[in-house]
Amino acid sequence: MDIKNTNSNLANTRSHEQAKSPDKPSSANSQSEGTKPSSDKVTLTSLSAQIREIEKRAASAQSSNESRVAELKRAIEEGSYKVDASSVADKLIKTELLFARA
């Protein structure tokens, strides 16, 4: 199946259809002739409300993390930041175990 010229074929078909029936106004022309445009209706689900709430929480979490990030940057620059290798290793193992279960 050749799909390279699909859009041009579609455009040609539409132009032929419009040429055959000039008495039918297009949707763009019908609005200019005074007819009411159709109204669309959007219904938001509870999921969209949950997403909005999560976005709000994420935005506030970013601002509280900024102070922690600044504190860590300062400690690294001063050379006073100490890494607990045992804690890092334990958390890496826990993370790997969680991924292995999934």
PDB file of N, CA and C in Angstrom:
ATOM      1  N   MET A   1       0.848  -1.183   0.000  1.00  0.00           N
ATOM      2  CA  MET A   1       0.000   0.000   0.000  1.00  0.00           C
ATOM      3  C   MET A   1       0.885   1.235   0.000  1.00  0.00           C
ATOM      4  N   ASP A   2       0.650   2.105  -0.938  1.00  0.00           N
ATOM      5  CA  ASP A   2       1.423   3.332  -1.059  1.00  0.00           C
ATOM      6  C   ASP A   2       0.752   4.428  -0.240  1.00  0.00           C
ATOM      7  N   ILE A   3       1.432   4.926   0.775  1.00  0.00           N
ATOM      8  CA  ILE A   3       0.836   5.961   1.629  1.00  0.00           C
ATOM      9  C   ILE A   3       1.534   7.300   1.484  1.00  0.00           C
ATOM     10  N   LYS A   4       2.426   7.400   0.525  1.00  0.00           N
ATOM     11  CA  LYS A   4       3.196   8.627   0.365  1.00  0.00           C
ATOM     12  C   LYS A   4       2.334   9.813  -0.052  1.00  0.00           C
ATOM     13  N   ASN A   5       1.372   9.577  -0.911  1.00  0.00           N
ATOM     14  CA  ASN A   5       0.575  10.672  -1.460  1.00  0.00           C
ATOM     15  C   ASN A   5      -0.848  10.684  -0.922  1.00  0.00           C
ATOM     16  N   THR A   6      -1.046  10.167   0.263  1.00  0.00           N
ATOM     17  CA  THR A   6      -2.389  10.086   0.829  1.00  0.00           C
ATOM     18  C   THR A   6      -3.006  11.461   1.011  1.00  0.00           C
ATOM     19  N   ASN A   7      -2.244  12.395   1.552  1.00  0.00           N
ATOM     20  CA  ASN A   7      -2.789  13.735   1.798  1.00  0.00           C
ATOM     21  C   ASN A   7      -3.141  14.458   0.506  1.00  0.00           C
ATOM     22  N   SER A   8      -2.316  14.314  -0.516  1.00  0.00           N
ATOM     23  CA  SER A   8      -2.633  15.005  -1.765  1.00  0.00           C
ATOM     24  C   SER A   8      -3.839  14.371  -2.434  1.00  0.00           C
ATOM     25  N   ASN A   9      -3.981  13.049  -2.321  1.00  0.00           N
ATOM     26  CA  ASN A   9      -5.171  12.391  -2.873  1.00  0.00           C
ATOM     27  C   ASN A   9      -6.426  12.840  -2.139  1.00  0.00           C
ATOM     28  N   LEU A  10      -6.332  12.979  -0.829  1.00  0.00           N
ATOM     29  CA  LEU A  10      -7.464  13.425  -0.030  1.00  0.00           C
ATOM     30  C   LEU A  10      -7.857  14.849  -0.419  1.00  0.00           C
ATOM     31  N   ALA A  11      -6.863  15.699  -0.599  1.00  0.00           N
ATOM     32  CA  ALA A  11      -7.137  17.080  -0.990  1.00  0.00           C
ATOM     33  C   ALA A  11      -7.786  17.131  -2.370  1.00  0.00           C
ATOM     34  N   ASN A  12      -7.323  16.307  -3.287  1.00  0.00           N
ATOM     35  CA  ASN A  12      -7.912  16.268  -4.627  1.00  0.00           C
ATOM     36  C   ASN A  12      -9.360  15.797  -4.567  1.00  0.00           C
ATOM     37  N   THR A  13      -9.624  14.774  -3.761  1.00  0.00           N
ATOM     38  CA  THR A  13     -10.983  14.254  -3.617  1.00  0.00           C
ATOM     39  C   THR A  13     -11.906  15.327  -3.058  1.00  0.00           C
ATOM     40  N   ARG A  14     -11.448  16.048  -2.059  1.00  0.00           N
ATOM     41  CA  ARG A  14     -12.279  17.101  -1.451  1.00  0.00           C
ATOM     42  C   ARG A  14     -12.552  18.234  -2.429  1.00  0.00           C
ATOM     43  N   SER A  15     -11.531  18.602  -3.211  1.00  0.00           N
ATOM     44  CA  SER A  15     -11.749  19.696  -4.154  1.00  0.00           C
ATOM     45  C   SER A  15     -12.739  19.292  -5.239  1.00  0.00           C
ATOM     46  N   HIS A  16     -12.710  18.007  -5.656  1.00  0.00           N
ATOM     47  CA  HIS A  16     -13.686  17.520  -6.637  1.00  0.00           C
ATOM     48  C   HIS A  16     -15.089  17.506  -6.050  1.00  0.00           C
ATOM     49  N   GLU A  17     -15.210  17.117  -4.770  1.00  0.00           N
ATOM     50  CA  GLU A  17     -16.527  17.087  -4.126  1.00  0.00           C
ATOM     51  C   GLU A  17     -17.112  18.483  -4.012  1.00  0.00           C
ATOM     52  N   GLN A  18     -16.270  19.452  -3.674  1.00  0.00           N
ATOM     53  CA  GLN A  18     -16.752  20.819  -3.541  1.00  0.00           C
ATOM     54  C   GLN A  18     -17.150  21.389  -4.904  1.00  0.00           C
ATOM     55  N   ALA A  19     -16.425  20.992  -5.940  1.00  0.00           N
ATOM     56  CA  ALA A  19     -16.748  21.483  -7.280  1.00  0.00           C
ATOM     57  C   ALA A  19     -18.070  20.902  -7.759  1.00  0.00           C
ATOM     58  N   LYS A  20     -18.381  19.662  -7.364  1.00  0.00           N
ATOM     59  CA  LYS A  20     -19.621  19.022  -7.777  1.00  0.00           C
ATOM     60  C   LYS A  20     -20.844  19.619  -7.091  1.00  0.00           C
ATOM     61  N   SER A  21     -20.699  20.045  -5.833  1.00  0.00           N
ATOM     62  CA  SER A  21     -21.853  20.563  -5.100  1.00  0.00           C
ATOM     63  C   SER A  21     -21.570  21.954  -4.549  1.00  0.00           C
ATOM     64  N   PRO A  22     -21.571  22.954  -5.413  1.00  0.00           N
ATOM     65  CA  PRO A  22     -21.292  24.314  -4.953  1.00  0.00           C
ATOM     66  C   PRO A  22     -22.434  24.915  -4.162  1.00  0.00           C
ATOM     67  N   ASP A  23     -23.652  24.321  -4.221  1.00  0.00           N
ATOM     68  CA  ASP A  23     -24.783  24.888  -3.498  1.00  0.00           C
ATOM     69  C   ASP A  23     -24.700  24.640  -2.004  1.00  0.00           C
ATOM     70  N   LYS A  24     -23.873  23.680  -1.550  1.00  0.00           N
ATOM     71  CA  LYS A  24     -23.703  23.429  -0.118  1.00  0.00           C
ATOM     72  C   LYS A  24     -22.601  24.332   0.414  1.00  0.00           C
ATOM     73  N   PRO A  25     -22.893  25.142   1.413  1.00  0.00           N
ATOM     74  CA  PRO A  25     -21.833  25.974   1.977  1.00  0.00           C
ATOM     75  C   PRO A  25     -20.925  25.137   2.857  1.00  0.00           C
ATOM     76  N   SER A  26     -19.664  25.507   2.848  1.00  0.00           N
ATOM     77  CA  SER A  26     -18.726  24.816   3.728  1.00  0.00           C
ATOM     78  C   SER A  26     -18.955  25.267   5.152  1.00  0.00           C
ATOM     79  N   SER A  27     -18.344  24.598   6.121  1.00  0.00           N
ATOM     80  CA  SER A  27     -18.564  24.963   7.519  1.00  0.00           C
ATOM     81  C   SER A  27     -18.042  26.355   7.827  1.00  0.00           C
ATOM     82  N   ALA A  28     -16.987  26.768   7.139  1.00  0.00           N
ATOM     83  CA  ALA A  28     -16.466  28.112   7.353  1.00  0.00           C
ATOM     84  C   ALA A  28     -17.433  29.152   6.801  1.00  0.00           C
ATOM     85  N   ASN A  29     -18.052  28.841   5.651  1.00  0.00           N
ATOM     86  CA  ASN A  29     -18.982  29.781   5.049  1.00  0.00           C
ATOM     87  C   ASN A  29     -20.287  29.852   5.821  1.00  0.00           C
ATOM     88  N   SER A  30     -20.710  28.765   6.430  1.00  0.00           N
ATOM     89  CA  SER A  30     -21.989  28.765   7.128  1.00  0.00           C
ATOM     90  C   SER A  30     -21.966  29.697   8.333  1.00  0.00           C
ATOM     91  N   GLN A  31     -20.839  29.864   8.959  1.00  0.00           N
ATOM     92  CA  GLN A  31     -20.768  30.767  10.104  1.00  0.00           C
ATOM     93  C   GLN A  31     -20.843  32.217   9.650  1.00  0.00           C
ATOM     94  N   SER A  32     -20.277  32.506   8.487  1.00  0.00           N
ATOM     95  CA  SER A  32     -20.305  33.884   8.011  1.00  0.00           C
ATOM     96  C   SER A  32     -21.673  34.273   7.482  1.00  0.00           C
ATOM     97  N   GLU A  33     -22.538  33.288   7.184  1.00  0.00           N
ATOM     98  CA  GLU A  33     -23.866  33.576   6.672  1.00  0.00           C
ATOM     99  C   GLU A  33     -24.886  33.786   7.782  1.00  0.00           C
ATOM    100  N   GLY A  34     -24.449  33.806   9.035  1.00  0.00           N
ATOM    101  CA  GLY A  34     -25.354  34.121  10.125  1.00  0.00           C
ATOM    102  C   GLY A  34     -25.908  32.922  10.857  1.00  0.00           C
ATOM    103  N   THR A  35     -25.559  31.720  10.485  1.00  0.00           N
ATOM    104  CA  THR A  35     -26.047  30.567  11.233  1.00  0.00           C
ATOM    105  C   THR A  35     -25.225  30.402  12.498  1.00  0.00           C
ATOM    106  N   LYS A  36     -25.844  29.841  13.498  1.00  0.00           N
ATOM    107  CA  LYS A  36     -25.149  29.645  14.769  1.00  0.00           C
ATOM    108  C   LYS A  36     -24.148  28.504  14.648  1.00  0.00           C
ATOM    109  N   PRO A  37     -22.934  28.708  15.149  1.00  0.00           N
ATOM    110  CA  PRO A  37     -21.976  27.607  15.137  1.00  0.00           C
ATOM    111  C   PRO A  37     -22.411  26.563  16.169  1.00  0.00           C
ATOM    112  N   SER A  38     -22.080  25.317  15.900  1.00  0.00           N
ATOM    113  CA  SER A  38     -22.441  24.275  16.860  1.00  0.00           C
ATOM    114  C   SER A  38     -21.624  24.468  18.132  1.00  0.00           C
ATOM    115  N   SER A  39     -22.239  24.187  19.248  1.00  0.00           N
ATOM    116  CA  SER A  39     -21.516  24.369  20.502  1.00  0.00           C
ATOM    117  C   SER A  39     -20.974  23.025  20.960  1.00  0.00           C
ATOM    118  N   ASP A  40     -19.744  23.029  21.387  1.00  0.00           N
ATOM    119  CA  ASP A  40     -19.103  21.832  21.893  1.00  0.00           C
ATOM    120  C   ASP A  40     -19.211  21.820  23.403  1.00  0.00           C
ATOM    121  N   LYS A  41     -19.244  20.641  23.972  1.00  0.00           N
ATOM    122  CA  LYS A  41     -19.356  20.509  25.411  1.00  0.00           C
ATOM    123  C   LYS A  41     -18.207  19.643  25.911  1.00  0.00           C
ATOM    124  N   VAL A  42     -17.548  20.108  26.942  1.00  0.00           N
ATOM    125  CA  VAL A  42     -16.438  19.377  27.531  1.00  0.00           C
ATOM    126  C   VAL A  42     -16.825  18.980  28.941  1.00  0.00           C
ATOM    127  N   THR A  43     -16.663  17.706  29.249  1.00  0.00           N
ATOM    128  CA  THR A  43     -16.945  17.214  30.591  1.00  0.00           C
ATOM    129  C   THR A  43     -15.656  16.687  31.193  1.00  0.00           C
ATOM    130  N   LEU A  44     -15.273  17.274  32.304  1.00  0.00           N
ATOM    131  CA  LEU A  44     -14.056  16.834  32.983  1.00  0.00           C
ATOM    132  C   LEU A  44     -14.401  15.763  33.998  1.00  0.00           C
ATOM    133  N   THR A  45     -13.589  14.750  34.044  1.00  0.00           N
ATOM    134  CA  THR A  45     -13.829  13.642  34.957  1.00  0.00           C
ATOM    135  C   THR A  45     -13.179  13.918  36.306  1.00  0.00           C
ATOM    136  N   SER A  46     -13.461  13.071  37.256  1.00  0.00           N
ATOM    137  CA  SER A  46     -12.829  13.215  38.563  1.00  0.00           C
ATOM    138  C   SER A  46     -11.327  13.000  38.446  1.00  0.00           C
ATOM    139  N   LEU A  47     -10.903  12.245  37.439  1.00  0.00           N
ATOM    140  CA  LEU A  47      -9.482  12.020  37.231  1.00  0.00           C
ATOM    141  C   LEU A  47      -8.769  13.331  36.924  1.00  0.00           C
ATOM    142  N   SER A  48      -9.389  14.195  36.135  1.00  0.00           N
ATOM    143  CA  SER A  48      -8.760  15.477  35.822  1.00  0.00           C
ATOM    144  C   SER A  48      -8.636  16.339  37.077  1.00  0.00           C
ATOM    145  N   ALA A  49      -9.601  16.270  37.966  1.00  0.00           N
ATOM    146  CA  ALA A  49      -9.510  17.010  39.226  1.00  0.00           C
ATOM    147  C   ALA A  49      -8.374  16.460  40.088  1.00  0.00           C
ATOM    148  N   GLN A  50      -8.213  15.142  40.087  1.00  0.00           N
ATOM    149  CA  GLN A  50      -7.113  14.531  40.836  1.00  0.00           C
ATOM    150  C   GLN A  50      -5.768  14.939  40.255  1.00  0.00           C
ATOM    151  N   ILE A  51      -5.687  14.996  38.943  1.00  0.00           N
ATOM    152  CA  ILE A  51      -4.434  15.407  38.297  1.00  0.00           C
ATOM    153  C   ILE A  51      -4.100  16.842  38.670  1.00  0.00           C
ATOM    154  N   ARG A  52      -5.112  17.723  38.662  1.00  0.00           N
ATOM    155  CA  ARG A  52      -4.880  19.117  39.051  1.00  0.00           C
ATOM    156  C   ARG A  52      -4.369  19.211  40.485  1.00  0.00           C
ATOM    157  N   GLU A  53      -4.942  18.415  41.389  1.00  0.00           N
ATOM    158  CA  GLU A  53      -4.513  18.418  42.789  1.00  0.00           C
ATOM    159  C   GLU A  53      -3.070  17.932  42.917  1.00  0.00           C
ATOM    160  N   ILE A  54      -2.714  16.908  42.172  1.00  0.00           N
ATOM    161  CA  ILE A  54      -1.341  16.389  42.209  1.00  0.00           C
ATOM    162  C   ILE A  54      -0.364  17.425  41.672  1.00  0.00           C
ATOM    163  N   GLU A  55      -0.768  18.136  40.615  1.00  0.00           N
ATOM    164  CA  GLU A  55       0.094  19.190  40.076  1.00  0.00           C
ATOM    165  C   GLU A  55       0.327  20.285  41.101  1.00  0.00           C
ATOM    166  N   LYS A  56      -0.715  20.646  41.854  1.00  0.00           N
ATOM    167  CA  LYS A  56      -0.560  21.665  42.896  1.00  0.00           C
ATOM    168  C   LYS A  56       0.411  21.196  43.972  1.00  0.00           C
ATOM    169  N   ARG A  57       0.260  19.928  44.386  1.00  0.00           N
ATOM    170  CA  ARG A  57       1.156  19.381  45.409  1.00  0.00           C
ATOM    171  C   ARG A  57       2.599  19.348  44.913  1.00  0.00           C
ATOM    172  N   ALA A  58       2.777  18.980  43.655  1.00  0.00           N
ATOM    173  CA  ALA A  58       4.131  18.916  43.093  1.00  0.00           C
ATOM    174  C   ALA A  58       4.772  20.303  43.065  1.00  0.00           C
ATOM    175  N   ALA A  59       3.983  21.305  42.726  1.00  0.00           N
ATOM    176  CA  ALA A  59       4.512  22.673  42.690  1.00  0.00           C
ATOM    177  C   ALA A  59       4.938  23.136  44.075  1.00  0.00           C
ATOM    178  N   SER A  60       4.150  22.806  45.098  1.00  0.00           N
ATOM    179  CA  SER A  60       4.530  23.211  46.451  1.00  0.00           C
ATOM    180  C   SER A  60       5.706  22.390  46.965  1.00  0.00           C
ATOM    181  N   ALA A  61       5.828  21.145  46.541  1.00  0.00           N
ATOM    182  CA  ALA A  61       6.953  20.305  46.960  1.00  0.00           C
ATOM    183  C   ALA A  61       8.251  20.832  46.375  1.00  0.00           C
ATOM    184  N   GLN A  62       8.187  21.345  45.156  1.00  0.00           N
ATOM    185  CA  GLN A  62       9.382  21.900  44.536  1.00  0.00           C
ATOM    186  C   GLN A  62       9.916  23.080  45.335  1.00  0.00           C
ATOM    187  N   SER A  63       9.034  23.924  45.831  1.00  0.00           N
ATOM    188  CA  SER A  63       9.492  25.085  46.582  1.00  0.00           C
ATOM    189  C   SER A  63      10.096  24.674  47.917  1.00  0.00           C
ATOM    190  N   SER A  64       9.568  23.628  48.547  1.00  0.00           N
ATOM    191  CA  SER A  64      10.153  23.182  49.810  1.00  0.00           C
ATOM    192  C   SER A  64      11.462  22.450  49.577  1.00  0.00           C
ATOM    193  N   ASN A  65      11.618  21.817  48.416  1.00  0.00           N
ATOM    194  CA  ASN A  65      12.868  21.140  48.101  1.00  0.00           C
ATOM    195  C   ASN A  65      13.975  22.117  47.741  1.00  0.00           C
ATOM    196  N   GLU A  66      13.618  23.297  47.275  1.00  0.00           N
ATOM    197  CA  GLU A  66      14.621  24.277  46.870  1.00  0.00           C
ATOM    198  C   GLU A  66      15.535  24.655  48.027  1.00  0.00           C
ATOM    199  N   SER A  67      14.984  24.797  49.215  1.00  0.00           N
ATOM    200  CA  SER A  67      15.822  25.148  50.362  1.00  0.00           C
ATOM    201  C   SER A  67      16.765  23.997  50.713  1.00  0.00           C
ATOM    202  N   ARG A  68      16.265  22.760  50.600  1.00  0.00           N
ATOM    203  CA  ARG A  68      17.113  21.594  50.881  1.00  0.00           C
ATOM    204  C   ARG A  68      18.234  21.474  49.854  1.00  0.00           C
ATOM    205  N   VAL A  69      17.900  21.717  48.584  1.00  0.00           N
ATOM    206  CA  VAL A  69      18.897  21.661  47.517  1.00  0.00           C
ATOM    207  C   VAL A  69      19.966  22.731  47.731  1.00  0.00           C
ATOM    208  N   ALA A  70      19.549  23.936  48.089  1.00  0.00           N
ATOM    209  CA  ALA A  70      20.503  25.017  48.342  1.00  0.00           C
ATOM    210  C   ALA A  70      21.418  24.663  49.511  1.00  0.00           C
ATOM    211  N   GLU A  71      20.851  24.056  50.550  1.00  0.00           N
ATOM    212  CA  GLU A  71      21.631  23.640  51.713  1.00  0.00           C
ATOM    213  C   GLU A  71      22.677  22.580  51.321  1.00  0.00           C
ATOM    214  N   LEU A  72      22.268  21.624  50.517  1.00  0.00           N
ATOM    215  CA  LEU A  72      23.201  20.580  50.084  1.00  0.00           C
ATOM    216  C   LEU A  72      24.289  21.140  49.179  1.00  0.00           C
ATOM    217  N   LYS A  73      23.936  22.049  48.281  1.00  0.00           N
ATOM    218  CA  LYS A  73      24.935  22.670  47.416  1.00  0.00           C
ATOM    219  C   LYS A  73      25.980  23.417  48.235  1.00  0.00           C
ATOM    220  N   ARG A  74      25.509  24.138  49.238  1.00  0.00           N
ATOM    221  CA  ARG A  74      26.419  24.898  50.093  1.00  0.00           C
ATOM    222  C   ARG A  74      27.366  23.954  50.835  1.00  0.00           C
ATOM    223  N   ALA A  75      26.832  22.849  51.364  1.00  0.00           N
ATOM    224  CA  ALA A  75      27.665  21.882  52.090  1.00  0.00           C
ATOM    225  C   ALA A  75      28.684  21.228  51.164  1.00  0.00           C
ATOM    226  N   ILE A  76      28.297  20.943  49.921  1.00  0.00           N
ATOM    227  CA  ILE A  76      29.239  20.339  48.963  1.00  0.00           C
ATOM    228  C   ILE A  76      30.339  21.335  48.621  1.00  0.00           C
ATOM    229  N   GLU A  77      29.970  22.589  48.377  1.00  0.00           N
ATOM    230  CA  GLU A  77      30.961  23.612  48.038  1.00  0.00           C
ATOM    231  C   GLU A  77      31.943  23.839  49.182  1.00  0.00           C
ATOM    232  N   GLU A  78      31.445  23.789  50.413  1.00  0.00           N
ATOM    233  CA  GLU A  78      32.301  23.996  51.576  1.00  0.00           C
ATOM    234  C   GLU A  78      33.119  22.754  51.925  1.00  0.00           C
ATOM    235  N   GLY A  79      32.732  21.612  51.344  1.00  0.00           N
ATOM    236  CA  GLY A  79      33.447  20.371  51.630  1.00  0.00           C
ATOM    237  C   GLY A  79      33.000  19.706  52.916  1.00  0.00           C
ATOM    238  N   SER A  80      31.880  20.137  53.463  1.00  0.00           N
ATOM    239  CA  SER A  80      31.406  19.577  54.727  1.00  0.00           C
ATOM    240  C   SER A  80      30.348  18.487  54.539  1.00  0.00           C
ATOM    241  N   TYR A  81      29.983  18.199  53.291  1.00  0.00           N
ATOM    242  CA  TYR A  81      28.972  17.175  53.037  1.00  0.00           C
ATOM    243  C   TYR A  81      29.621  15.800  53.130  1.00  0.00           C
ATOM    244  N   LYS A  82      29.085  14.941  53.964  1.00  0.00           N
ATOM    245  CA  LYS A  82      29.614  13.591  54.161  1.00  0.00           C
ATOM    246  C   LYS A  82      28.600  12.579  53.626  1.00  0.00           C
ATOM    247  N   VAL A  83      29.078  11.625  52.862  1.00  0.00           N
ATOM    248  CA  VAL A  83      28.235  10.585  52.286  1.00  0.00           C
ATOM    249  C   VAL A  83      28.305   9.362  53.181  1.00  0.00           C
ATOM    250  N   ASP A  84      27.146   8.855  53.584  1.00  0.00           N
ATOM    251  CA  ASP A  84      27.072   7.620  54.360  1.00  0.00           C
ATOM    252  C   ASP A  84      26.957   6.475  53.362  1.00  0.00           C
ATOM    253  N   ALA A  85      28.088   5.850  53.048  1.00  0.00           N
ATOM    254  CA  ALA A  85      28.134   4.810  52.015  1.00  0.00           C
ATOM    255  C   ALA A  85      27.235   3.631  52.354  1.00  0.00           C
ATOM    256  N   SER A  86      27.145   3.272  53.620  1.00  0.00           N
ATOM    257  CA  SER A  86      26.311   2.144  54.029  1.00  0.00           C
ATOM    258  C   SER A  86      24.834   2.440  53.759  1.00  0.00           C
ATOM    259  N   SER A  87      24.414   3.647  54.057  1.00  0.00           N
ATOM    260  CA  SER A  87      23.027   4.045  53.820  1.00  0.00           C
ATOM    261  C   SER A  87      22.712   4.054  52.318  1.00  0.00           C
ATOM    262  N   VAL A  88      23.628   4.564  51.526  1.00  0.00           N
ATOM    263  CA  VAL A  88      23.433   4.599  50.075  1.00  0.00           C
ATOM    264  C   VAL A  88      23.317   3.179  49.524  1.00  0.00           C
ATOM    265  N   ALA A  89      24.191   2.293  49.979  1.00  0.00           N
ATOM    266  CA  ALA A  89      24.162   0.902  49.521  1.00  0.00           C
ATOM    267  C   ALA A  89      22.858   0.221  49.911  1.00  0.00           C
ATOM    268  N   ASP A  90      22.403   0.438  51.137  1.00  0.00           N
ATOM    269  CA  ASP A  90      21.140  -0.161  51.580  1.00  0.00           C
ATOM    270  C   ASP A  90      19.968   0.310  50.729  1.00  0.00           C
ATOM    271  N   LYS A  91      19.928   1.596  50.430  1.00  0.00           N
ATOM    272  CA  LYS A  91      18.834   2.137  49.624  1.00  0.00           C
ATOM    273  C   LYS A  91      18.896   1.638  48.182  1.00  0.00           C
ATOM    274  N   LEU A  92      20.098   1.461  47.641  1.00  0.00           N
ATOM    275  CA  LEU A  92      20.224   0.909  46.297  1.00  0.00           C
ATOM    276  C   LEU A  92      19.703  -0.525  46.248  1.00  0.00           C
ATOM    277  N   ILE A  93      20.028  -1.308  47.264  1.00  0.00           N
ATOM    278  CA  ILE A  93      19.546  -2.689  47.320  1.00  0.00           C
ATOM    279  C   ILE A  93      18.025  -2.723  47.433  1.00  0.00           C
ATOM    280  N   LYS A  94      17.445  -1.869  48.279  1.00  0.00           N
ATOM    281  CA  LYS A  94      15.991  -1.813  48.419  1.00  0.00           C
ATOM    282  C   LYS A  94      15.320  -1.431  47.102  1.00  0.00           C
ATOM    283  N   THR A  95      15.921  -0.493  46.396  1.00  0.00           N
ATOM    284  CA  THR A  95      15.374  -0.072  45.114  1.00  0.00           C
ATOM    285  C   THR A  95      15.409  -1.205  44.104  1.00  0.00           C
ATOM    286  N   GLU A  96      16.526  -1.927  44.052  1.00  0.00           N
ATOM    287  CA  GLU A  96      16.637  -3.053  43.137  1.00  0.00           C
ATOM    288  C   GLU A  96      15.621  -4.142  43.475  1.00  0.00           C
ATOM    289  N   LEU A  97      15.392  -4.374  44.751  1.00  0.00           N
ATOM    290  CA  LEU A  97      14.400  -5.375  45.157  1.00  0.00           C
ATOM    291  C   LEU A  97      12.986  -4.960  44.739  1.00  0.00           C
ATOM    292  N   LEU A  98      12.694  -3.672  44.835  1.00  0.00           N
ATOM    293  CA  LEU A  98      11.378  -3.190  44.405  1.00  0.00           C
ATOM    294  C   LEU A  98      11.183  -3.377  42.895  1.00  0.00           C
ATOM    295  N   PHE A  99      12.235  -3.111  42.123  1.00  0.00           N
ATOM    296  CA  PHE A  99      12.127  -3.283  40.663  1.00  0.00           C
ATOM    297  C   PHE A  99      12.043  -4.764  40.282  1.00  0.00           C
ATOM    298  N   ALA A 100      12.700  -5.616  41.059  1.00  0.00           N
ATOM    299  CA  ALA A 100      12.668  -7.049  40.771  1.00  0.00           C
ATOM    300  C   ALA A 100      11.264  -7.616  40.984  1.00  0.00           C
ATOM    301  N   ARG A 101      10.502  -7.056  41.923  1.00  0.00           N
ATOM    302  CA  ARG A 101       9.132  -7.530  42.202  1.00  0.00           C
ATOM    303  C   ARG A 101       8.155  -7.093  41.124  1.00  0.00           C
ATOM    304  N   ALA A 102       8.438  -5.969  40.506  1.00  0.00           N
ATOM    305  CA  ALA A 102       7.484  -5.407  39.526  1.00  0.00           C
ATOM    306  C   ALA A 102       7.487  -6.112  38.231  1.00  0.00           C
TER     307      ALA A 102
END
